[in-house]
PDB file of C-alpha atoms in Angstrom:
ATOM      1  CA  MET A   1      -5.730 -95.061 -71.872  1.00 96.00           C
ATOM      2  CA  ARG A   2      -3.845 -94.673 -68.590  1.00 97.00           C
ATOM      3  CA  VAL A   3      -5.294 -92.590 -65.758  1.00 98.00           C
ATOM      4  CA  LEU A   4      -4.258 -91.436 -62.301  1.00 97.00           C
ATOM      5  CA  VAL A   5      -7.018 -91.021 -59.708  1.00 97.00           C
ATOM      6  CA  THR A   6      -6.358 -89.099 -56.493  1.00 95.00           C
ATOM      7  CA  GLY A   7      -8.784 -89.331 -53.601  1.00 91.00           C
ATOM      8  CA  ALA A   8      -9.664 -92.836 -54.725  1.00 90.00           C
ATOM      9  CA  THR A   9     -11.142 -93.805 -51.350  1.00 87.00           C
ATOM     10  CA  GLY A  10     -13.534 -90.857 -51.112  1.00 88.00           C
ATOM     11  CA  LEU A  11     -17.203 -90.938 -52.047  1.00 88.00           C
ATOM     12  CA  VAL A  12     -16.948 -89.754 -55.652  1.00 93.00           C
ATOM     13  CA  GLY A  13     -13.523 -91.256 -56.392  1.00 93.00           C
ATOM     14  CA  ALA A  14     -14.392 -94.711 -55.071  1.00 91.00           C
ATOM     15  CA  CYS A  15     -17.643 -94.754 -57.023  1.00 93.00           C
ATOM     16  CA  PHE A  16     -15.828 -93.634 -60.176  1.00 95.00           C
ATOM     17  CA  LEU A  17     -13.393 -96.532 -59.946  1.00 95.00           C
ATOM     18  CA  LYS A  18     -16.165 -99.004 -59.217  1.00 93.00           C
ATOM     19  CA  LEU A  19     -18.138 -97.958 -62.287  1.00 95.00           C
ATOM     20  CA  HIS A  20     -15.467 -96.965 -64.789  1.00 96.00           C
ATOM     21  CA  ALA A  21     -12.054 -98.474 -63.925  1.00 95.00           C
ATOM     22  CA  ASP A  22     -12.447-101.342 -66.380  1.00 95.00           C
ATOM     23  CA  LYS A  23     -12.693 -98.867 -69.270  1.00 96.00           C
ATOM     24  CA  PHE A  24      -9.015 -97.929 -68.934  1.00 97.00           C
ATOM     25  CA  ASP A  25      -5.860 -99.809 -69.893  1.00 96.00           C
ATOM     26  CA  LYS A  26      -4.159 -98.834 -66.646  1.00 96.00           C
ATOM     27  CA  VAL A  27      -5.333 -97.189 -63.432  1.00 96.00           C
ATOM     28  CA  TYR A  28      -3.003 -95.649 -60.862  1.00 96.00           C
ATOM     29  CA  THR A  29      -4.265 -94.322 -57.558  1.00 95.00           C
ATOM     30  CA  LEU A  30      -2.680 -91.784 -55.247  1.00 93.00           C
ATOM     31  CA  THR A  31      -3.562 -92.127 -51.560  1.00 88.00           C
ATOM     32  CA  ARG A  32      -1.972 -91.837 -48.135  1.00 81.00           C
ATOM     33  CA  LYS A  33      -2.591 -95.494 -47.318  1.00 74.00           C
ATOM     34  CA  PRO A  34      -1.637 -98.065 -49.971  1.00 67.00           C
ATOM     35  CA  GLU A  35      -3.746-100.824 -48.416  1.00 66.00           C
ATOM     36  CA  THR A  36      -6.935 -98.884 -49.214  1.00 66.00           C
ATOM     37  CA  CYS A  37      -6.408 -99.277 -52.976  1.00 67.00           C
ATOM     38  CA  SER A  38      -4.896-102.729 -53.286  1.00 70.00           C
ATOM     39  CA  LYS A  39      -6.707-103.405 -56.588  1.00 81.00           C
ATOM     40  CA  PHE A  40      -4.667-100.734 -58.384  1.00 89.00           C
ATOM     41  CA  ASP A  41      -1.051 -99.578 -58.575  1.00 91.00           C
ATOM     42  CA  ASN A  42      -1.015 -97.094 -55.712  1.00 91.00           C
ATOM     43  CA  ILE A  43       1.327 -94.155 -55.252  1.00 92.00           C
ATOM     44  CA  THR A  44       1.617 -93.396 -51.553  1.00 90.00           C
ATOM     45  CA  PHE A  45       1.734 -89.655 -51.017  1.00 89.00           C
ATOM     46  CA  GLU A  46       0.562 -87.088 -48.471  1.00 86.00           C
ATOM     47  CA  LEU A  47      -0.674 -83.970 -50.269  1.00 83.00           C
ATOM     48  CA  ALA A  48       0.112 -81.668 -47.345  1.00 76.00           C
ATOM     49  CA  SER A  49       3.690 -82.932 -46.973  1.00 79.00           C
ATOM     50  CA  GLY A  50       5.387 -80.620 -49.453  1.00 74.00           C
ATOM     51  CA  ALA A  51       7.558 -83.573 -50.509  1.00 81.00           C
ATOM     52  CA  PRO A  52       8.527 -84.072 -54.176  1.00 84.00           C
ATOM     53  CA  LEU A  53       6.289 -86.369 -56.175  1.00 92.00           C
ATOM     54  CA  LYS A  54       7.132 -88.586 -59.158  1.00 94.00           C
ATOM     55  CA  LEU A  55       4.384 -89.809 -61.466  1.00 96.00           C
ATOM     56  CA  PRO A  56       4.267 -92.485 -64.163  1.00 96.00           C
ATOM     57  CA  PHE A  57       3.104 -91.605 -67.653  1.00 96.00           C
ATOM     58  CA  VAL A  58      -0.671 -91.203 -67.750  1.00 98.00           C
ATOM     59  CA  ASP A  59      -3.062 -89.687 -70.258  1.00 98.00           C
ATOM     60  CA  ALA A  60      -5.281 -88.041 -67.654  1.00 98.00           C
ATOM     61  CA  VAL A  61      -5.252 -87.094 -63.978  1.00 98.00           C
ATOM     62  CA  ILE A  62      -8.550 -86.940 -62.092  1.00 98.00           C
ATOM     63  CA  HIS A  63      -7.917 -84.925 -58.955  1.00 97.00           C
ATOM     64  CA  PHE A  64     -10.622 -85.806 -56.420  1.00 94.00           C
ATOM     65  CA  ALA A  65      -8.412 -85.623 -53.330  1.00 87.00           C
ATOM     66  CA  ALA A  66      -9.136 -82.806 -50.913  1.00 81.00           C
ATOM     67  CA  GLN A  67      -9.650 -81.923 -47.295  1.00 70.00           C
ATOM     68  CA  THR A  68     -13.418 -81.743 -47.595  1.00 62.00           C
ATOM     69  CA  SER A  69     -14.672 -80.475 -44.253  1.00 60.00           C
ATOM     70  CA  ALA A  70     -15.690 -76.851 -43.826  1.00 54.00           C
ATOM     71  CA  ILE A  71     -15.216 -77.314 -40.068  1.00 56.00           C
ATOM     72  CA  VAL A  72     -11.644 -76.460 -39.035  1.00 54.00           C
ATOM     73  CA  ASN A  73      -9.927 -75.284 -35.882  1.00 52.00           C
ATOM     74  CA  GLU A  74      -6.787 -73.427 -34.829  1.00 51.00           C
ATOM     75  CA  GLN A  75      -4.709 -76.611 -34.827  1.00 55.00           C
ATOM     76  CA  THR A  76      -5.670 -77.867 -38.277  1.00 66.00           C
ATOM     77  CA  PHE A  77      -6.408 -74.900 -40.528  1.00 68.00           C
ATOM     78  CA  VAL A  78      -2.913 -74.584 -42.018  1.00 71.00           C
ATOM     79  CA  THR A  79      -2.694 -78.296 -42.858  1.00 70.00           C
ATOM     80  CA  ASN A  80      -6.216 -78.298 -44.279  1.00 72.00           C
ATOM     81  CA  PHE A  81      -5.424 -75.356 -46.544  1.00 74.00           C
ATOM     82  CA  LYS A  82      -2.162 -76.943 -47.692  1.00 77.00           C
ATOM     83  CA  VAL A  83      -3.912 -80.134 -48.835  1.00 79.00           C
ATOM     84  CA  ASN A  84      -6.206 -78.276 -51.226  1.00 83.00           C
ATOM     85  CA  SER A  85      -3.797 -75.612 -52.460  1.00 87.00           C
ATOM     86  CA  ILE A  86      -0.149 -76.614 -52.095  1.00 87.00           C
ATOM     87  CA  GLY A  87      -1.046 -80.305 -52.505  1.00 90.00           C
ATOM     88  CA  THR A  88      -2.624 -79.515 -55.861  1.00 93.00           C
ATOM     89  CA  GLY A  89       0.492 -77.531 -56.740  1.00 93.00           C
ATOM     90  CA  GLU A  90       2.745 -80.510 -55.982  1.00 92.00           C
ATOM     91  CA  LEU A  91       0.583 -82.732 -58.152  1.00 95.00           C
ATOM     92  CA  LEU A  92       0.645 -80.222 -61.009  1.00 96.00           C
ATOM     93  CA  ASN A  93       4.403 -79.858 -60.685  1.00 95.00           C
ATOM     94  CA  ALA A  94       4.796 -83.631 -60.996  1.00 96.00           C
ATOM     95  CA  CYS A  95       2.666 -83.522 -64.156  1.00 97.00           C
ATOM     96  CA  LEU A  96       4.897 -80.806 -65.628  1.00 97.00           C
ATOM     97  CA  GLU A  97       7.951 -83.021 -65.143  1.00 96.00           C
ATOM     98  CA  LEU A  98       6.525 -85.697 -67.432  1.00 97.00           C
ATOM     99  CA  LYS A  99       7.680 -85.740 -71.034  1.00 95.00           C
ATOM    100  CA  VAL A 100       4.072 -85.985 -72.193  1.00 96.00           C
ATOM    101  CA  ARG A 101       1.848 -84.046 -69.852  1.00 98.00           C
ATOM    102  CA  PRO A 102      -1.552 -85.476 -68.941  1.00 98.00           C
ATOM    103  CA  PHE A 103      -4.927 -83.772 -69.200  1.00 98.00           C
ATOM    104  CA  PHE A 104      -5.759 -82.549 -65.691  1.00 98.00           C
ATOM    105  CA  ILE A 105      -9.362 -82.762 -64.448  1.00 98.00           C
ATOM    106  CA  TYR A 106      -9.819 -80.724 -61.277  1.00 98.00           C
ATOM    107  CA  ILE A 107     -12.805 -81.707 -59.147  1.00 97.00           C
ATOM    108  CA  GLY A 108     -13.958 -78.536 -57.422  1.00 96.00           C
ATOM    109  CA  THR A 109     -17.105 -77.475 -55.638  1.00 95.00           C
ATOM    110  CA  ALA A 110     -19.913 -75.040 -56.404  1.00 97.00           C
ATOM    111  CA  THR A 111     -19.344 -73.387 -53.025  1.00 95.00           C
ATOM    112  CA  GLN A 112     -16.029 -71.983 -54.275  1.00 96.00           C
ATOM    113  CA  LEU A 113     -18.281 -69.253 -55.666  1.00 98.00           C
ATOM    114  CA  GLY A 114     -19.205 -68.218 -52.133  1.00 97.00           C
ATOM    115  CA  TYR A 115     -22.486 -66.952 -50.729  1.00 97.00           C
ATOM    116  CA  THR A 116     -25.248 -66.162 -53.233  1.00 97.00           C
ATOM    117  CA  ASN A 117     -28.475 -64.651 -51.942  1.00 96.00           C
ATOM    118  CA  LYS A 118     -30.526 -65.588 -55.021  1.00 96.00           C
ATOM    119  CA  LEU A 119     -30.512 -67.797 -58.106  1.00 97.00           C
ATOM    120  CA  TYR A 120     -28.325 -66.421 -60.884  1.00 96.00           C
ATOM    121  CA  GLN A 121     -28.029 -67.142 -64.574  1.00 94.00           C
ATOM    122  CA  MET A 122     -24.571 -68.572 -65.271  1.00 93.00           C
ATOM    123  CA  ALA A 123     -23.592 -65.514 -67.319  1.00 93.00           C
ATOM    124  CA  ASP A 124     -24.429 -63.239 -64.377  1.00 96.00           C
ATOM    125  CA  LEU A 125     -22.680 -65.084 -61.564  1.00 96.00           C
ATOM    126  CA  PRO A 126     -20.734 -62.814 -59.196  1.00 97.00           C
ATOM    127  CA  ASN A 127     -16.983 -63.168 -58.828  1.00 97.00           C
ATOM    128  CA  ASP A 128     -15.686 -65.988 -56.651  1.00 97.00           C
ATOM    129  CA  SER A 129     -15.657 -64.987 -52.996  1.00 97.00           C
ATOM    130  CA  PRO A 130     -15.193 -68.074 -50.780  1.00 94.00           C
ATOM    131  CA  THR A 131     -16.540 -67.907 -47.235  1.00 92.00           C
ATOM    132  CA  THR A 132     -14.898 -71.069 -45.830  1.00 88.00           C
ATOM    133  CA  LEU A 133     -11.297 -72.180 -45.594  1.00 85.00           C
ATOM    134  CA  TYR A 134     -12.212 -75.317 -47.527  1.00 86.00           C
ATOM    135  CA  ASP A 135     -13.544 -73.307 -50.462  1.00 91.00           C
ATOM    136  CA  LEU A 136     -10.630 -70.877 -50.312  1.00 90.00           C
ATOM    137  CA  GLY A 137      -8.176 -73.770 -50.591  1.00 89.00           C
ATOM    138  CA  LYS A 138     -10.155 -75.383 -53.413  1.00 92.00           C
ATOM    139  CA  LEU A 139     -10.241 -72.088 -55.315  1.00 95.00           C
ATOM    140  CA  ALA A 140      -6.488 -71.646 -54.851  1.00 93.00           C
ATOM    141  CA  GLY A 141      -5.850 -75.118 -56.287  1.00 94.00           C
ATOM    142  CA  GLU A 142      -8.134 -74.406 -59.242  1.00 97.00           C
ATOM    143  CA  GLN A 143      -6.428 -71.092 -59.950  1.00 97.00           C
ATOM    144  CA  LEU A 144      -3.020 -72.768 -59.946  1.00 96.00           C
ATOM    145  CA  LEU A 145      -4.300 -75.092 -62.664  1.00 97.00           C
ATOM    146  CA  PHE A 146      -5.776 -72.311 -64.784  1.00 98.00           C
ATOM    147  CA  ASN A 147      -2.647 -70.186 -64.539  1.00 98.00           C
ATOM    148  CA  LEU A 148      -0.708 -73.103 -66.022  1.00 98.00           C
ATOM    149  CA  ILE A 149      -3.386 -73.700 -68.657  1.00 98.00           C
ATOM    150  CA  GLN A 150      -3.292 -70.062 -69.742  1.00 97.00           C
ATOM    151  CA  THR A 151       0.485 -70.187 -70.228  1.00 97.00           C
ATOM    152  CA  GLY A 152       0.187 -73.369 -72.280  1.00 97.00           C
ATOM    153  CA  SER A 153       2.057 -75.437 -69.707  1.00 98.00           C
ATOM    154  CA  ILE A 154      -0.696 -78.020 -69.297  1.00 98.00           C
ATOM    155  CA  ARG A 155      -4.172 -78.829 -70.540  1.00 98.00           C
ATOM    156  CA  GLY A 156      -7.102 -79.318 -68.218  1.00 98.00           C
ATOM    157  CA  CYS A 157     -10.482 -78.249 -66.932  1.00 98.00           C
ATOM    158  CA  SER A 158     -12.441 -77.839 -63.708  1.00 98.00           C
ATOM    159  CA  LEU A 159     -15.729 -79.445 -62.742  1.00 98.00           C
ATOM    160  CA  ARG A 160     -17.386 -77.688 -59.815  1.00 98.00           C
ATOM    161  CA  LEU A 161     -19.756 -80.118 -58.155  1.00 97.00           C
ATOM    162  CA  CYS A 162     -23.064 -79.144 -56.605  1.00 96.00           C
ATOM    163  CA  ASN A 163     -24.545 -81.129 -53.695  1.00 94.00           C
ATOM    164  CA  VAL A 164     -23.644 -84.777 -54.317  1.00 93.00           C
ATOM    165  CA  PHE A 165     -25.835 -87.556 -52.928  1.00 92.00           C
ATOM    166  CA  GLY A 166     -26.054 -91.320 -53.210  1.00 88.00           C
ATOM    167  CA  HIS A 167     -24.011 -94.317 -52.045  1.00 77.00           C
ATOM    168  CA  LEU A 168     -24.397 -93.682 -48.345  1.00 65.00           C
ATOM    169  CA  GLY A 169     -21.274 -94.733 -46.458  1.00 60.00           C
ATOM    170  CA  PRO A 170     -19.827 -94.490 -42.946  1.00 53.00           C
ATOM    171  CA  ARG A 171     -16.773 -92.548 -44.158  1.00 52.00           C
ATOM    172  CA  LEU A 172     -18.764 -89.399 -44.893  1.00 49.00           C
ATOM    173  CA  LYS A 173     -17.795 -86.510 -42.626  1.00 50.00           C
ATOM    174  CA  SER A 174     -20.399 -84.973 -40.364  1.00 47.00           C
ATOM    175  CA  ASP A 175     -20.962 -81.919 -42.583  1.00 50.00           C
ATOM    176  CA  ARG A 176     -20.882 -83.781 -45.929  1.00 58.00           C
ATOM    177  CA  GLY A 177     -23.341 -86.076 -47.685  1.00 80.00           C
ATOM    178  CA  LEU A 178     -26.267 -84.275 -46.083  1.00 86.00           C
ATOM    179  CA  LEU A 179     -29.090 -85.938 -48.019  1.00 90.00           C
ATOM    180  CA  ASP A 180     -27.755 -89.412 -47.322  1.00 90.00           C
ATOM    181  CA  LYS A 181     -27.414 -88.651 -43.626  1.00 90.00           C
ATOM    182  CA  ILE A 182     -30.972 -87.331 -43.513  1.00 93.00           C
ATOM    183  CA  TYR A 183     -32.150 -90.484 -45.283  1.00 92.00           C
ATOM    184  CA  GLU A 184     -30.406 -92.642 -42.693  1.00 92.00           C
ATOM    185  CA  LYS A 185     -32.157 -90.743 -39.908  1.00 93.00           C
ATOM    186  CA  CYS A 186     -35.519 -91.084 -41.641  1.00 95.00           C
ATOM    187  CA  LEU A 187     -35.059 -94.837 -41.974  1.00 93.00           C
ATOM    188  CA  ASN A 188     -34.859 -94.880 -38.171  1.00 95.00           C
ATOM    189  CA  GLY A 189     -37.811 -92.519 -37.722  1.00 96.00           C
ATOM    190  CA  GLU A 190     -35.641 -89.884 -36.062  1.00 96.00           C
ATOM    191  CA  LYS A 191     -36.567 -86.218 -35.863  1.00 96.00           C
ATOM    192  CA  ILE A 192     -34.973 -84.077 -38.598  1.00 95.00           C
ATOM    193  CA  GLU A 193     -33.858 -80.533 -37.876  1.00 95.00           C
ATOM    194  CA  ILE A 194     -33.638 -78.027 -40.694  1.00 95.00           C
ATOM    195  CA  LEU A 195     -31.970 -74.621 -40.795  1.00 92.00           C
ATOM    196  CA  GLY A 196     -34.579 -71.885 -40.524  1.00 94.00           C
ATOM    197  CA  ASN A 197     -37.591 -72.549 -42.718  1.00 94.00           C
ATOM    198  CA  GLY A 198     -35.491 -74.561 -45.172  1.00 95.00           C
ATOM    199  CA  LYS A 199     -36.257 -72.240 -48.085  1.00 96.00           C
ATOM    200  CA  PHE A 200     -32.780 -72.268 -49.550  1.00 96.00           C
ATOM    201  CA  TYR A 201     -32.442 -73.426 -53.126  1.00 97.00           C
ATOM    202  CA  ARG A 202     -29.966 -76.211 -53.778  1.00 96.00           C
ATOM    203  CA  ASP A 203     -28.989 -78.245 -56.822  1.00 96.00           C
ATOM    204  CA  TYR A 204     -28.509 -81.954 -56.050  1.00 95.00           C
ATOM    205  CA  ILE A 205     -26.699 -84.453 -58.252  1.00 95.00           C
ATOM    206  CA  HIS A 206     -26.333 -88.203 -57.790  1.00 94.00           C
ATOM    207  CA  VAL A 207     -22.780 -89.484 -57.445  1.00 94.00           C
ATOM    208  CA  GLU A 208     -23.229 -91.857 -60.395  1.00 95.00           C
ATOM    209  CA  ASP A 209     -24.184 -88.908 -62.608  1.00 96.00           C
ATOM    210  CA  VAL A 210     -21.080 -87.068 -61.439  1.00 97.00           C
ATOM    211  CA  ASP A 211     -18.866 -90.005 -62.331  1.00 96.00           C
ATOM    212  CA  ALA A 212     -20.550 -90.453 -65.716  1.00 97.00           C
ATOM    213  CA  ALA A 213     -19.857 -86.763 -66.379  1.00 98.00           C
ATOM    214  CA  ILE A 214     -16.186 -87.214 -65.489  1.00 98.00           C
ATOM    215  CA  ASN A 215     -15.937 -90.194 -67.812  1.00 97.00           C
ATOM    216  CA  CYS A 216     -17.483 -88.102 -70.604  1.00 97.00           C
ATOM    217  CA  THR A 217     -14.971 -85.351 -69.830  1.00 98.00           C
ATOM    218  CA  ILE A 218     -12.089 -87.775 -70.347  1.00 98.00           C
ATOM    219  CA  GLU A 219     -13.551 -88.971 -73.639  1.00 97.00           C
ATOM    220  CA  THR A 220     -14.032 -85.416 -74.939  1.00 98.00           C
ATOM    221  CA  ARG A 221     -10.974 -83.840 -73.301  1.00 97.00           C
ATOM    222  CA  ASN A 222      -9.803 -82.231 -76.556  1.00 96.00           C
ATOM    223  CA  GLN A 223     -12.890 -80.009 -76.384  1.00 97.00           C
ATOM    224  CA  MET A 224     -12.632 -79.430 -72.618  1.00 97.00           C
ATOM    225  CA  ASN A 225      -9.362 -77.524 -72.295  1.00 98.00           C
ATOM    226  CA  GLU A 226      -9.700 -74.274 -70.294  1.00 97.00           C
ATOM    227  CA  LYS A 227     -13.335 -75.063 -69.487  1.00 97.00           C
ATOM    228  CA  LYS A 228     -14.941 -74.564 -66.076  1.00 98.00           C
ATOM    229  CA  TYR A 229     -18.343 -76.136 -65.520  1.00 98.00           C
ATOM    230  CA  TYR A 230     -20.798 -76.466 -62.651  1.00 98.00           C
ATOM    231  CA  LEU A 231     -22.166 -79.999 -62.424  1.00 97.00           C
ATOM    232  CA  GLY A 232     -25.627 -80.407 -60.984  1.00 96.00           C
ATOM    233  CA  SER A 233     -29.040 -81.594 -62.050  1.00 95.00           C
ATOM    234  CA  GLY A 234     -29.964 -78.186 -63.405  1.00 95.00           C
ATOM    235  CA  GLN A 235     -32.935 -78.154 -61.017  1.00 93.00           C
ATOM    236  CA  ALA A 236     -33.322 -75.865 -58.016  1.00 93.00           C
ATOM    237  CA  VAL A 237     -35.012 -77.555 -55.067  1.00 94.00           C
ATOM    238  CA  TYR A 238     -35.755 -76.031 -51.676  1.00 95.00           C
ATOM    239  CA  LEU A 239     -33.800 -77.727 -48.908  1.00 95.00           C
ATOM    240  CA  LYS A 240     -37.035 -78.463 -47.050  1.00 95.00           C
ATOM    241  CA  LYS A 241     -38.597 -80.027 -50.142  1.00 95.00           C
ATOM    242  CA  ALA A 242     -35.566 -82.282 -50.549  1.00 94.00           C
ATOM    243  CA  PHE A 243     -35.878 -83.396 -46.930  1.00 95.00           C
ATOM    244  CA  THR A 244     -39.595 -84.038 -47.440  1.00 95.00           C
ATOM    245  CA  ILE A 245     -38.943 -86.201 -50.506  1.00 93.00           C
ATOM    246  CA  ILE A 246     -36.375 -88.238 -48.594  1.00 93.00           C
ATOM    247  CA  ARG A 247     -38.745 -88.662 -45.669  1.00 95.00           C
ATOM    248  CA  GLU A 248     -41.452 -89.985 -47.991  1.00 94.00           C
ATOM    249  CA  VAL A 249     -39.083 -92.493 -49.598  1.00 92.00           C
ATOM    250  CA  ALA A 250     -37.925 -93.738 -46.188  1.00 93.00           C
ATOM    251  CA  PHE A 251     -41.509 -93.932 -44.900  1.00 95.00           C
ATOM    252  CA  ARG A 252     -42.559 -96.112 -47.847  1.00 93.00           C
ATOM    253  CA  LYS A 253     -39.638 -98.394 -47.090  1.00 93.00           C
ATOM    254  CA  THR A 254     -39.919 -98.691 -43.299  1.00 95.00           C
ATOM    255  CA  GLY A 255     -43.288 -97.260 -42.241  1.00 96.00           C
ATOM    256  CA  LYS A 256     -41.435 -94.961 -39.824  1.00 96.00           C
ATOM    257  CA  PHE A 257     -42.318 -91.267 -39.993  1.00 95.00           C
ATOM    258  CA  SER A 258     -39.817 -88.517 -39.171  1.00 96.00           C
ATOM    259  CA  GLU A 259     -40.840 -85.075 -38.002  1.00 96.00           C
ATOM    260  CA  ILE A 260     -39.114 -82.156 -39.729  1.00 96.00           C
ATOM    261  CA  LYS A 261     -38.450 -79.394 -37.213  1.00 96.00           C
ATOM    262  CA  GLU A 262     -37.521 -75.862 -38.255  1.00 95.00           C
ATOM    263  CA  THR A 263     -34.756 -74.322 -36.133  1.00 94.00           C
ATOM    264  CA  ASN A 264     -33.484 -70.814 -35.521  1.00 93.00           C
ATOM    265  CA  ILE A 265     -30.551 -69.707 -37.657  1.00 90.00           C
ATOM    266  CA  PRO A 266     -27.570 -69.004 -35.349  1.00 90.00           C
ATOM    267  CA  GLY A 267     -26.185 -65.506 -35.638  1.00 87.00           C
ATOM    268  CA  ASN A 268     -22.610 -66.747 -36.050  1.00 88.00           C
ATOM    269  CA  ILE A 269     -23.280 -69.346 -38.763  1.00 90.00           C
ATOM    270  CA  ASN A 270     -21.352 -69.069 -42.021  1.00 91.00           C
ATOM    271  CA  LYS A 271     -23.537 -67.521 -44.730  1.00 92.00           C
ATOM    272  CA  ILE A 272     -22.717 -70.376 -47.119  1.00 93.00           C
ATOM    273  CA  HIS A 273     -25.362 -72.475 -45.346  1.00 92.00           C
ATOM    274  CA  SER A 274     -28.117 -70.120 -46.509  1.00 94.00           C
ATOM    275  CA  ARG A 275     -26.971 -69.818 -50.116  1.00 96.00           C
ATOM    276  CA  HIS A 276     -29.095 -70.341 -53.228  1.00 97.00           C
ATOM    277  CA  PHE A 277     -27.653 -72.066 -56.291  1.00 97.00           C
ATOM    278  CA  GLN A 278     -28.685 -73.811 -59.483  1.00 97.00           C
ATOM    279  CA  ALA A 279     -26.342 -75.091 -62.183  1.00 97.00           C
ATOM    280  CA  ASP A 280     -26.897 -74.724 -65.903  1.00 97.00           C
ATOM    281  CA  ILE A 281     -25.713 -77.997 -67.439  1.00 97.00           C
ATOM    282  CA  THR A 282     -26.716 -77.208 -71.042  1.00 97.00           C
ATOM    283  CA  GLU A 283     -23.283 -76.372 -72.445  1.00 97.00           C
ATOM    284  CA  PHE A 284     -21.493 -79.182 -70.640  1.00 98.00           C
ATOM    285  CA  SER A 285     -24.033 -81.713 -71.897  1.00 97.00           C
ATOM    286  CA  GLN A 286     -23.696 -80.443 -75.472  1.00 97.00           C
ATOM    287  CA  VAL A 287     -19.895 -80.519 -75.468  1.00 97.00           C
ATOM    288  CA  SER A 288     -19.410 -83.801 -73.578  1.00 97.00           C
ATOM    289  CA  GLY A 289     -22.439 -85.812 -74.669  1.00 97.00           C
ATOM    290  CA  TRP A 290     -23.369 -86.388 -71.021  1.00 97.00           C
ATOM    291  CA  CYS A 291     -26.996 -86.682 -69.962  1.00 94.00           C
ATOM    292  CA  LEU A 292     -28.492 -86.778 -66.483  1.00 91.00           C
ATOM    293  CA  GLN A 293     -29.958 -90.116 -65.358  1.00 86.00           C
ATOM    294  CA  LYS A 294     -31.056 -89.496 -61.751  1.00 74.00           C
ATOM    295  CA  ASN A 295     -32.433 -86.566 -59.782  1.00 65.00           C
ATOM    296  CA  CYS A 296     -33.422 -85.566 -56.284  1.00 60.00           C
ATOM    297  CA  THR A 297     -37.156 -85.988 -56.921  1.00 56.00           C
ATOM    298  CA  THR A 298     -36.606 -89.726 -57.391  1.00 57.00           C
ATOM    299  CA  TYR A 299     -34.213 -90.045 -54.471  1.00 53.00           C
ATOM    300  CA  GLU A 300     -32.002 -93.114 -54.435  1.00 54.00           C
ATOM    301  CA  CYS A 301     -29.264 -93.419 -51.851  1.00 49.00           C
ATOM    302  CA  ASN A 302     -27.653 -96.580 -53.259  1.00 48.00           C
TER     303      ASN A 302
END
């Protein structure tokens, strides 16, 4: 099997290649900087460029690449949106030009759903209503894919990731990889600030579980066409409880104790920060054969 991996230097993409690259006959990567993926045949391309893109024959495309920060400003918001929407469109267009079109796995995010003020059953989820430019761009890219799927132009699916943790690294942006950043602070005994009282339900999933799920998706892709799944642990954990678990793990390792301080919720903060969400992974597990190996209550950062 031949695969193309975009966003190969990001947290989830890099871990996927580390754990699963040797399972494929050929791996291509698509990045802006060829030197970052010297182990593989790299296609140098800037997703926001609007330039034409040519792809080799591959059986599957795993589209990790995205502008991942929810923090944007007046100078960058157009470029950021283009990466996630138009960039996905350019990649899809290149797939359509191939004689045999690959299966397209879109890596989305649970926050594309938007703000949710309670835990919902999957069947009762409200309509998508993104509250950040990042999520709006990700939703636009996903909808481009599903429009093409519905017309029979391509086959593919979307995996919307919940809060990913594990494999702490310096490349993580300031508003991403929250649990790992909290763990790093706790290792140093630093004070931890939490939004409000921290009673916001989140679903956390280890990066290795995410990548195992993607590998299972490739193996069962004939059953995955037109599917959209949320990938999490299936467990809802209060944000404050997650921080407390991390603090305990760090304390056992270093003997340093971090205070958790509740803070006021700013009036102008995006509502997405106070959302509640829990994935239901039952159907995905049944279709793909995937099973969860790690969870937040046994926190491991590496």
